[in-house]
Coordinates of C-alpha atoms in Angstrom, one line a residue:
Chain D
M1 CA 149.2 80.4 111.3
A2 CA 146.6 80.4 108.3
D3 CA 143.8 79.2 110.3
T4 CA 143.9 81.9 112.9
S5 CA 143.9 84.8 110.4
P6 CA 140.6 86.7 110.7
A7 CA 140.9 88.0 107.2
L8 CA 141.3 84.5 105.9
N9 CA 138.3 83.1 107.8
E10 CA 136.3 86.0 106.4
A11 CA 137.4 85.7 102.8
G12 CA 138.7 82.1 102.5
K13 CA 137.2 81.4 99.1
A14 CA 139.5 80.3 96.3
M15 CA 141.0 83.4 94.7
I16 CA 143.5 81.7 92.4
V17 CA 142.7 78.2 91.0
A18 CA 145.0 76.2 88.7
R19 CA 143.9 73.0 87.2
G20 CA 146.1 70.7 85.1
V21 CA 148.3 73.6 84.1
R22 CA 151.1 72.8 81.6
K23 CA 153.6 75.0 79.9
H24 CA 155.9 73.3 77.3
F25 CA 158.7 75.0 75.3
G26 CA 159.2 72.4 72.7
A27 CA 160.6 69.3 74.6
I28 CA 161.0 71.2 77.8
H29 CA 158.1 70.9 80.2
A30 CA 158.6 74.0 82.3
V31 CA 155.2 73.4 84.1
D32 CA 154.0 70.0 84.0
G33 CA 150.5 69.6 85.4
V34 CA 150.0 71.9 88.3
D35 CA 146.8 72.1 90.5
L36 CA 146.7 74.7 93.1
D37 CA 144.1 76.5 95.2
I38 CA 145.1 79.7 96.8
R39 CA 142.5 81.3 99.1
G40 CA 141.5 84.8 99.4
G41 CA 143.5 86.8 102.0
E42 CA 146.2 84.2 102.1
L43 CA 150.0 84.9 102.1
F44 CA 151.1 82.0 99.9
G45 CA 154.7 81.0 99.2
L46 CA 155.9 79.3 96.1
I47 CA 159.2 77.6 96.8
G48 CA 161.6 75.9 94.5
H49 CA 165.1 75.9 93.0
N50 CA 165.9 78.0 90.0
G51 CA 164.3 76.4 87.0
A52 CA 161.8 74.7 89.0
G53 CA 159.0 76.4 87.1
K54 CA 157.9 79.0 89.5
S55 CA 158.3 82.0 87.4
T56 CA 156.8 80.3 84.4
L57 CA 153.7 79.4 86.5
F58 CA 153.6 83.1 87.6
K59 CA 153.7 84.4 84.2
M60 CA 150.8 82.2 83.1
M61 CA 148.7 83.3 86.2
L62 CA 149.3 86.9 84.9
G63 CA 148.5 86.0 81.4
L64 CA 151.9 87.0 80.2
I65 CA 152.6 83.8 78.3
P66 CA 149.9 81.4 76.9
I67 CA 149.1 78.2 78.7
T68 CA 149.8 75.0 76.9
A69 CA 147.1 73.1 78.6
G70 CA 144.8 73.4 81.6
E71 CA 143.1 76.5 83.1
I72 CA 143.9 79.2 85.6
R73 CA 141.1 81.2 87.2
I74 CA 141.7 84.5 89.0
D75 CA 138.7 85.5 91.2
G76 CA 136.5 83.3 89.1
A77 CA 137.6 84.7 85.7
P78 CA 139.7 82.6 83.4
V79 CA 143.2 83.9 82.6
G80 CA 143.8 84.5 78.8
A81 CA 140.2 85.4 78.0
G82 CA 140.1 88.7 76.0
G83 CA 137.7 91.6 76.2
G84 CA 136.7 93.4 79.3
S85 CA 137.4 90.6 81.8
F86 CA 141.0 90.9 80.9
R87 CA 141.2 94.5 82.0
A88 CA 139.0 93.9 85.0
V89 CA 141.3 91.0 86.3
R90 CA 144.5 93.1 85.5
R91 CA 143.2 96.0 87.6
K92 CA 142.8 93.8 90.6
V93 CA 146.4 92.4 90.3
G94 CA 149.8 94.0 91.4
Y95 CA 152.9 92.3 90.1
L96 CA 156.5 92.7 91.0
P97 CA 158.7 90.9 88.4
E98 CA 161.9 89.2 89.4
N99 CA 164.8 91.7 89.2
V100 CA 162.4 94.5 88.4
V101 CA 163.6 97.0 85.7
L102 CA 162.1 100.5 85.9
Y103 CA 163.0 103.5 83.8
D104 CA 166.3 105.2 84.9
N105 CA 165.3 108.6 83.5
L106 CA 162.1 109.0 85.5
T107 CA 161.9 110.0 89.2
G108 CA 160.3 107.7 91.6
L109 CA 157.1 109.8 91.7
E110 CA 157.0 110.0 87.8
T111 CA 157.4 106.2 87.7
L112 CA 154.3 105.8 89.9
D113 CA 152.5 108.4 87.9
F114 CA 153.1 106.5 84.7
F115 CA 152.1 103.1 86.1
A116 CA 149.1 104.7 87.9
R117 CA 147.8 106.1 84.6
L118 CA 148.2 102.7 83.0
K119 CA 146.3 101.1 85.9
G120 CA 143.5 103.7 85.6
V121 CA 144.0 105.0 89.2
S122 CA 144.4 108.5 90.5
P123 CA 148.0 109.6 91.1
A124 CA 146.8 111.5 94.1
D125 CA 147.6 108.4 96.3
N126 CA 151.2 108.0 94.9
M127 CA 153.0 109.9 97.7
R128 CA 151.2 107.7 100.3
V129 CA 152.2 104.6 98.5
L130 CA 155.9 105.9 98.4
E131 CA 155.6 106.6 102.1
R132 CA 154.5 103.0 102.8
V133 CA 157.5 101.5 101.2
G134 CA 159.8 104.2 102.7
L135 CA 160.8 106.1 99.7
V136 CA 159.3 109.5 100.2
H137 CA 162.7 111.1 100.8
A138 CA 163.7 110.0 97.3
A139 CA 160.4 110.7 95.5
R140 CA 161.9 113.4 93.3
R141 CA 165.2 111.7 92.6
R142 CA 165.9 109.9 89.3
V143 CA 165.7 106.1 89.5
R144 CA 169.2 106.2 88.0
E145 CA 170.5 107.3 91.4
Y146 CA 168.6 104.6 93.3
S147 CA 170.3 101.7 95.0
K148 CA 169.2 98.2 94.1
G149 CA 167.2 97.9 97.4
M150 CA 165.4 101.3 96.5
R151 CA 164.6 100.1 93.1
Q152 CA 163.0 97.0 94.6
R153 CA 161.0 99.0 96.9
L154 CA 159.8 101.3 94.1
G155 CA 158.9 98.2 92.2
F156 CA 156.9 97.0 95.1
A157 CA 155.3 100.4 95.4
Q158 CA 154.3 100.1 91.8
A159 CA 152.6 96.8 92.6
L160 CA 150.6 98.4 95.4
L161 CA 149.1 101.1 93.1
G162 CA 145.3 101.0 92.9
R163 CA 144.9 98.9 96.0
P164 CA 145.2 95.5 94.3
R165 CA 143.3 92.5 95.8
I166 CA 146.0 90.1 94.6
L167 CA 149.8 90.5 94.7
F168 CA 152.2 88.5 92.7
L169 CA 155.7 89.1 94.0
D170 CA 158.5 87.3 92.3
E171 CA 161.6 87.0 94.6
P172 CA 160.6 90.3 96.1
T173 CA 163.3 90.6 98.8
N174 CA 166.3 90.3 96.3
G175 CA 168.7 93.0 97.2
L176 CA 167.1 94.1 100.4
D177 CA 169.0 94.3 103.5
P178 CA 167.7 92.4 106.6
E179 CA 166.1 95.5 108.1
A180 CA 164.3 96.2 104.8
I181 CA 163.2 92.6 104.6
R182 CA 161.6 92.8 107.9
G183 CA 159.8 96.1 106.9
F184 CA 158.7 94.5 103.7
Y185 CA 157.1 91.5 105.6
A186 CA 155.5 93.9 108.0
I187 CA 153.8 95.5 105.0
L188 CA 152.6 92.1 103.6
R189 CA 151.1 91.3 107.0
Q190 CA 149.3 94.6 107.1
L191 CA 148.0 93.8 103.5
R192 CA 146.9 90.4 104.7
S193 CA 144.9 91.9 107.6
E194 CA 143.2 94.0 104.8
G195 CA 142.3 90.9 103.0
V196 CA 144.9 91.1 100.1
T197 CA 146.0 87.7 98.7
T198 CA 149.7 87.5 98.2
V199 CA 151.6 84.9 96.2
I200 CA 155.4 85.2 96.8
T201 CA 158.1 83.1 95.2
S202 CA 161.5 82.6 96.9
H203 CA 164.4 80.2 97.0
I204 CA 165.5 81.5 100.4
L205 CA 163.6 79.1 102.6
A206 CA 164.7 80.3 105.9
E207 CA 163.4 83.7 105.2
I208 CA 159.9 82.7 104.0
Q209 CA 159.1 79.6 106.1
E210 CA 158.0 81.5 109.2
R211 CA 156.2 84.2 107.3
V212 CA 153.8 82.6 104.9
D213 CA 150.4 81.0 105.8
R214 CA 150.9 78.1 103.4
L215 CA 153.4 77.2 100.8
A216 CA 153.8 75.0 97.8
I217 CA 157.0 73.2 96.9
M218 CA 157.8 73.1 93.1
A219 CA 160.3 70.9 91.5
A220 CA 160.7 69.8 87.8
G221 CA 157.6 71.7 86.9
K222 CA 155.4 70.1 89.4
V223 CA 153.9 70.9 92.7
Q224 CA 155.4 68.4 95.0
A225 CA 153.6 69.4 98.2
V226 CA 151.3 72.0 99.4
G227 CA 150.5 72.9 103.1
T228 CA 151.5 74.9 106.2
V229 CA 155.1 74.6 107.2
A230 CA 154.0 72.6 110.3
G231 CA 151.7 70.4 108.2
L232 CA 154.5 69.6 105.7
R233 CA 157.0 68.7 108.5
E234 CA 154.4 66.4 110.0
R235 CA 153.5 64.8 106.8
M236 CA 157.2 64.1 106.0
D237 CA 157.6 62.7 109.6
L238 CA 161.2 63.9 109.7
P239 CA 163.0 62.9 112.9
L240 CA 163.9 65.8 115.3
W241 CA 167.0 66.3 117.3
F242 CA 167.7 66.9 121.0
D243 CA 170.7 68.8 122.1
V244 CA 171.4 67.7 125.6
R245 CA 174.1 69.6 127.4
V246 CA 175.9 67.6 130.1
A247 CA 178.9 68.0 132.3
P248 CA 181.9 66.0 130.7
A249 CA 182.0 63.8 133.7
D250 CA 178.4 62.6 133.2
F251 CA 178.7 61.9 129.5
E252 CA 178.8 58.1 129.9
A253 CA 176.0 57.9 132.4
V254 CA 173.8 59.9 130.0
R255 CA 174.9 57.8 127.1
A256 CA 173.9 54.7 129.0
V257 CA 170.4 55.9 129.7
L258 CA 170.0 57.0 126.0
G259 CA 171.0 53.5 125.1
H260 CA 167.7 52.2 126.5
L261 CA 165.5 54.7 124.7
P262 CA 163.9 54.6 121.1
V263 CA 166.4 57.0 119.7
G264 CA 168.3 57.1 116.5
A265 CA 171.8 58.5 116.0
V266 CA 173.6 59.8 119.1
E267 CA 176.5 62.3 118.5
A268 CA 178.9 63.3 121.2
H269 CA 180.1 66.9 120.9
D270 CA 182.5 69.0 123.2
D271 CA 179.9 70.1 125.7
H272 CA 176.6 68.3 124.5
V273 CA 175.1 65.2 123.1
A274 CA 173.0 65.5 120.0
V275 CA 170.3 62.8 119.9
Q276 CA 168.0 62.1 116.9
C277 CA 164.6 60.7 117.7
A278 CA 161.4 59.9 115.9
R279 CA 158.4 62.4 116.5
E280 CA 156.2 59.9 118.4
S281 CA 159.1 59.2 120.8
K282 CA 159.5 62.8 121.7
M283 CA 157.8 62.9 125.0
A284 CA 159.2 59.5 126.2
V285 CA 162.8 60.9 125.6
I286 CA 162.0 64.1 127.4
A287 CA 160.7 62.2 130.4
A288 CA 163.7 59.9 130.5
L289 CA 166.2 62.8 130.3
A290 CA 164.4 64.8 132.9
S291 CA 164.8 61.8 135.3
L292 CA 168.5 62.3 135.1
D293 CA 168.3 65.1 137.6
G294 CA 171.4 67.1 137.9
K295 CA 173.3 65.5 135.1
V296 CA 171.4 67.2 132.3
L297 CA 172.3 70.9 132.3
D298 CA 170.1 72.0 129.5
L299 CA 167.9 70.5 126.7
S300 CA 166.8 72.1 123.5
V301 CA 164.8 70.6 120.7
R302 CA 165.7 71.1 117.0
E303 CA 162.6 70.8 114.6
P304 CA 163.5 69.8 111.0
S305 CA 163.9 72.9 109.0
L306 CA 161.9 73.5 105.8
E307 CA 165.1 72.8 103.9
D308 CA 164.9 69.3 105.2
V309 CA 161.3 69.1 104.1
F310 CA 162.1 70.7 100.8
F311 CA 164.8 68.3 99.9
G312 CA 162.7 65.5 101.2
F313 CA 160.0 66.4 98.6
S314 CA 162.0 67.5 95.6
D315 CA 164.7 64.8 95.5
Chain Q
M1 CA 140.8 99.4 72.5
E2 CA 141.3 102.0 75.2
F3 CA 142.5 105.4 73.9
S4 CA 143.9 106.5 77.3
Q5 CA 146.3 103.5 77.4
I6 CA 147.8 104.4 74.0
T7 CA 148.2 108.0 74.9
T8 CA 149.8 107.2 78.3
I9 CA 152.5 105.1 76.4
A10 CA 152.8 107.6 73.6
G11 CA 153.2 110.5 76.0
K12 CA 156.0 108.8 77.9
E13 CA 157.9 108.0 74.7
F14 CA 157.4 111.5 73.4
W15 CA 158.5 113.2 76.7
D16 CA 161.4 110.9 77.1
R17 CA 162.7 112.2 73.7
I18 CA 162.0 115.9 74.7
R19 CA 163.8 115.4 78.2
N20 CA 166.9 113.7 76.8
R21 CA 167.1 116.5 74.2
W22 CA 166.8 114.1 71.2
V23 CA 164.1 116.2 69.8
L24 CA 166.2 119.4 70.2
A25 CA 169.3 117.7 68.6
V26 CA 167.5 116.4 65.6
A27 CA 165.7 119.7 65.0
L28 CA 169.0 121.5 65.2
V29 CA 170.6 119.2 62.7
F30 CA 167.7 119.8 60.2
T31 CA 167.9 123.6 60.8
V32 CA 171.7 123.8 60.3
F33 CA 171.6 121.5 57.1
A34 CA 168.7 123.2 55.5
L35 CA 170.1 126.8 56.1
S36 CA 173.4 125.7 54.8
I37 CA 171.9 124.3 51.7
A38 CA 169.7 127.3 51.0
Y39 CA 172.5 129.8 51.4
F40 CA 175.7 128.0 50.4
G41 CA 174.3 125.3 48.2
S42 CA 175.5 127.0 45.1
A43 CA 178.9 128.0 46.3
Q44 CA 180.3 125.5 43.9
Q45 CA 179.0 127.8 41.1
G46 CA 180.9 130.7 42.7
A47 CA 177.8 132.3 44.2
V48 CA 176.6 132.4 47.8
G49 CA 173.2 133.2 48.8
F50 CA 169.6 132.0 48.3
R51 CA 168.9 131.0 44.6
S52 CA 165.7 129.5 44.1
I53 CA 163.2 127.3 46.0
E54 CA 163.4 124.5 43.5
V55 CA 167.2 124.2 43.7
T56 CA 167.0 124.5 47.4
I57 CA 164.3 121.8 47.8
A58 CA 166.0 119.5 45.3
S59 CA 169.2 119.7 47.3
L60 CA 167.3 119.2 50.6
V61 CA 165.6 116.1 49.2
S62 CA 168.9 114.5 48.3
L63 CA 170.1 115.2 51.9
V64 CA 166.9 114.3 53.7
I65 CA 166.6 111.0 51.8
Y66 CA 169.7 109.8 53.5
L67 CA 169.2 111.5 56.8
I68 CA 165.6 110.9 57.8
P69 CA 165.5 107.1 57.2
L70 CA 168.6 106.8 59.2
I71 CA 167.3 108.8 62.1
A72 CA 163.8 107.1 62.0
L73 CA 165.5 103.6 62.0
L74 CA 167.8 104.5 64.9
L75 CA 164.8 106.0 66.8
G76 CA 162.6 103.0 66.5
F77 CA 164.8 99.8 66.3
D78 CA 164.8 99.2 70.1
A79 CA 161.2 100.2 70.8
I80 CA 160.1 96.6 71.8
V81 CA 163.3 94.6 71.7
G82 CA 164.9 97.2 74.1
E83 CA 162.2 96.8 76.7
R84 CA 162.4 93.1 76.3
E85 CA 166.1 93.0 76.7
R86 CA 166.2 95.3 79.6
G87 CA 163.5 93.3 81.3
S88 CA 160.8 96.0 81.6
L89 CA 158.5 94.4 79.0
D90 CA 156.9 91.9 81.4
L91 CA 155.9 94.7 83.9
L92 CA 154.4 96.7 81.1
L93 CA 152.4 93.8 79.8
S94 CA 151.1 92.9 83.2
M95 CA 149.2 96.2 83.2
P96 CA 145.6 96.5 81.9
I97 CA 146.9 97.2 78.5
T98 CA 146.7 95.1 75.3
R99 CA 149.8 94.3 73.2
F100 CA 148.4 96.3 70.3
E101 CA 147.8 99.4 72.6
L102 CA 151.4 99.2 73.7
L103 CA 152.8 98.8 70.2
L104 CA 150.6 101.6 68.8
G105 CA 151.3 103.9 71.8
K106 CA 155.1 103.3 71.3
Y107 CA 154.9 104.1 67.6
L108 CA 152.8 107.2 67.9
G109 CA 155.0 108.6 70.7
L110 CA 158.1 108.1 68.6
A111 CA 156.5 109.4 65.4
G112 CA 155.3 112.4 67.4
A113 CA 158.9 113.1 68.5
L114 CA 160.2 112.7 64.9
T115 CA 157.4 114.8 63.4
F116 CA 158.0 117.6 65.9
S117 CA 161.8 117.7 65.2
T118 CA 161.2 117.6 61.5
I119 CA 158.6 120.5 61.5
A120 CA 160.5 122.5 64.1
G121 CA 163.8 122.1 62.2
F122 CA 162.6 122.8 58.7
G123 CA 159.9 125.0 59.8
L124 CA 162.3 127.5 61.4
V125 CA 164.2 127.6 58.0
G126 CA 160.9 128.0 56.2
I127 CA 160.1 131.1 58.3
V128 CA 163.7 132.5 57.7
L129 CA 163.2 132.0 53.9
S130 CA 159.6 133.2 53.8
A131 CA 160.5 136.7 53.1
Q132 CA 162.1 135.6 49.8
L133 CA 159.4 133.1 48.8
D134 CA 156.1 133.6 47.0
L135 CA 153.0 131.8 47.9
N136 CA 153.7 129.0 45.3
A137 CA 157.2 128.5 46.6
L138 CA 156.0 128.3 50.2
F139 CA 153.4 125.8 49.2
H140 CA 156.2 123.6 47.7
Y141 CA 158.3 124.0 50.8
F142 CA 155.3 122.9 52.9
G143 CA 154.9 119.9 50.7
F144 CA 158.5 119.1 51.2
M145 CA 158.1 119.2 55.0
L146 CA 155.0 117.1 54.9
S147 CA 156.6 114.5 52.7
S148 CA 159.6 114.5 55.0
V149 CA 157.3 113.7 58.0
L150 CA 155.7 110.9 55.9
L151 CA 159.1 109.6 55.0
G152 CA 160.2 109.5 58.7
C153 CA 157.0 107.7 59.8
A154 CA 157.3 105.1 57.1
F155 CA 160.9 104.3 58.1
L156 CA 159.9 104.4 61.8
S157 CA 157.1 101.9 61.1
L158 CA 159.7 99.6 59.4
A159 CA 162.0 100.1 62.5
V160 CA 159.3 99.2 65.0
M161 CA 158.4 96.1 62.9
L162 CA 162.0 94.8 63.0
S163 CA 162.1 95.7 66.7
V164 CA 159.3 93.2 67.3
F165 CA 160.9 90.5 65.1
A166 CA 164.5 90.8 66.4
S167 CA 165.6 88.6 69.2
D168 CA 168.0 91.1 70.7
R169 CA 169.1 94.7 70.4
T170 CA 172.3 93.9 68.6
R171 CA 170.5 92.1 65.8
A172 CA 167.9 94.8 65.6
S173 CA 170.5 97.5 65.1
G174 CA 172.2 95.4 62.3
L175 CA 168.9 94.9 60.6
A176 CA 168.1 98.7 60.9
I177 CA 171.4 99.5 59.1
A178 CA 170.7 96.8 56.6
L179 CA 167.3 98.3 55.8
W180 CA 168.7 101.7 55.5
F181 CA 171.4 100.4 52.9
F182 CA 168.8 98.5 51.0
F183 CA 166.2 101.2 50.6
V184 CA 168.4 104.2 50.4
L185 CA 171.5 102.9 48.4
I186 CA 170.9 99.6 46.9
F187 CA 167.3 99.6 45.7
D188 CA 167.7 102.3 43.0
L189 CA 171.1 100.7 41.8
L190 CA 169.4 97.3 41.5
V191 CA 166.6 98.8 39.4
L192 CA 168.9 100.7 37.2
G193 CA 171.1 97.7 36.8
V194 CA 168.2 95.6 35.7
L195 CA 167.2 98.3 33.2
V196 CA 170.7 98.6 31.8
V197 CA 171.4 94.9 31.6
T198 CA 168.2 94.2 29.7
G199 CA 168.7 97.3 27.5
G200 CA 165.4 98.6 28.9
Q201 CA 163.6 95.5 27.5
W202 CA 162.6 94.3 30.9
G203 CA 161.1 96.3 33.5
G204 CA 160.6 99.5 31.7
E205 CA 156.9 99.5 31.8
A206 CA 156.7 98.2 35.5
L207 CA 159.4 100.6 36.6
P208 CA 157.1 103.3 38.1
Y209 CA 155.2 100.6 40.1
V210 CA 158.5 99.1 41.3
M211 CA 159.5 102.5 42.6
L212 CA 156.5 102.6 44.7
L213 CA 157.9 99.6 46.6
N214 CA 160.5 102.0 48.2
P215 CA 159.3 104.7 50.4
A216 CA 162.5 106.8 49.8
D217 CA 161.6 106.8 46.1
V218 CA 158.0 107.7 46.7
F219 CA 159.4 110.7 48.9
R220 CA 161.7 111.8 45.9
I221 CA 158.8 111.6 43.4
L222 CA 156.6 113.7 45.8
N223 CA 159.1 116.5 45.5
I224 CA 159.6 116.5 41.7
F225 CA 159.0 119.8 40.0
T226 CA 158.2 120.4 36.3
L227 CA 161.2 122.6 36.0
E228 CA 163.4 121.0 33.6
D229 CA 166.9 122.1 34.8
V230 CA 166.0 120.7 38.2
R231 CA 164.6 117.4 37.1
T232 CA 168.1 116.0 36.6
L233 CA 168.8 116.4 40.2
Y234 CA 166.2 113.8 41.1
G235 CA 167.8 110.9 39.1
L236 CA 165.7 107.8 38.5
A237 CA 162.6 109.5 39.8
T238 CA 162.4 111.7 36.6
V239 CA 161.2 108.6 34.5
F240 CA 158.1 108.6 36.6
P241 CA 154.9 109.2 34.6
A242 CA 153.0 112.4 35.5
T243 CA 149.7 110.5 35.6
L244 CA 150.9 108.4 38.5
A245 CA 152.6 111.3 40.2
Q246 CA 149.5 112.6 41.9
P247 CA 150.4 113.9 45.4
W248 CA 147.3 112.3 46.9
L249 CA 147.9 109.0 45.4
L250 CA 151.7 109.1 46.4
G251 CA 150.5 110.2 49.9
L252 CA 148.3 107.1 50.1
V253 CA 151.1 104.9 49.1
M254 CA 153.1 106.5 52.0
A255 CA 150.2 105.8 54.3
G256 CA 150.4 102.2 53.2
W257 CA 154.1 102.1 54.0
I258 CA 153.2 103.4 57.5
A259 CA 150.3 101.0 58.1
A260 CA 151.7 97.8 56.5
P261 CA 154.8 97.3 58.6
L262 CA 152.9 98.4 61.8
A263 CA 150.2 95.8 61.0
I264 CA 152.8 93.0 60.5
A265 CA 154.4 94.1 63.8
A266 CA 151.1 94.0 65.6
W267 CA 150.3 90.5 64.2
R268 CA 153.8 89.2 65.2
F269 CA 153.7 90.9 68.7
R270 CA 150.3 89.3 69.6
R271 CA 152.5 86.3 70.8

């Protein structure tokens, strides 16, 4: 997915670079030696259980908490440096914190006005930003009256102010319904085509795995693996499963054929047989099953899920 | 330092207090109290009506010295810890704003709201009274208003400081009440106690300087008149030597009481 993105080919230089980054809270090593290269224009996922160190890494990238050791560079500028570069970097960045909290007494539009002023951008665009996240109808209502999903969308709108080149989104789809999640990723894809670099954390793997260009799996303060979903699957060399649908009368015949093939576990179910097989035997198994003309009614392949990859790495 | 960042934060804090009618409520409290004291303050002596500016201000001072520190502490105690506890601080700090700009903006916005209510509340009463006051009396009343503003700003600065140090809102509110008790009720008693116990042997010389360590006492001294029959209304402050009681000097001490807690807060808030 990553390599076919025109924006990425155009702006594939390293936008966020972490080298040997550590964060220790006393004896707790929340982040314990992270190296990461996130390219310009990339939609990058940071996956891990709660407490894996994602949010801490995020906060260090934003300069919200000091780095114990190592270095993080955003678009070439080291994070944590004071002076003019601090503001210049911040103006390129949009941030949506986990469980964003906004001001209940302000309206949606006033909220954006406030943050636009802090970011030093004209509030003239604010209505357009609200339109983008689907909140125009509630622009003049107090945040107090917003649902959780609407607050999340307003938080996202705030992150989009000033056309940032980098977006940090911490569990951004919390509280969104499936429809809103689809809309949210549609916006992210659009931003990606505009060359915006997005880093997104999640612990909902199913949601993120088909939507990011690359991802990093974090566990125990370390990045356990980085790559595309396909690349990670391949590297883990996890076996895949065939679901072979057969007529009950033919069960034994099919089982006999499978017995001569390089397959792993074979599980008989009501109307199908589940067959585990190593990746390199995939084509041989398909060919053998295809030869059982008439006996095999249907055949489907189950790839290992990111969950399998994830648990493979983080255990 | 970017001035626009400070004014953005300060503007939000100020308008928040206007919109939720905090400013209106506090101004009303001040107006009602000041009017009651001016017209009914001498009811105990069997008379009703405005007596003199000295008596009025002396009564106002003894009221304001309780009220303004409490209001200021309640206004400021959750300035930072509140944002932290609600979870909105991270987002604010991810903006192109320094921690010092955020802190100063918060303080100035809240100080603006408190100053506005103080001047509106007492100013209204001043206008009502102005028909019965000569220029000299008006000048004293103006001095009282100004010192009330300084008193509020000093305690607000203390409140913002503890709001940076406190780990949660509950602790911050407890500390705010403790500070109020200490400066408004306990401090003078402690000083008096030491004086009495030592028979005036210890601390007598240093007493005026010790009183500068309490912004509430500085406020009291700022409002002392030479009028003898009023001096008794000011308690401990009457022992203050005239040489030290220069308004500009005391104003400077108040400025120190505003700047020092803020500076400590800024130092602590850097990380």
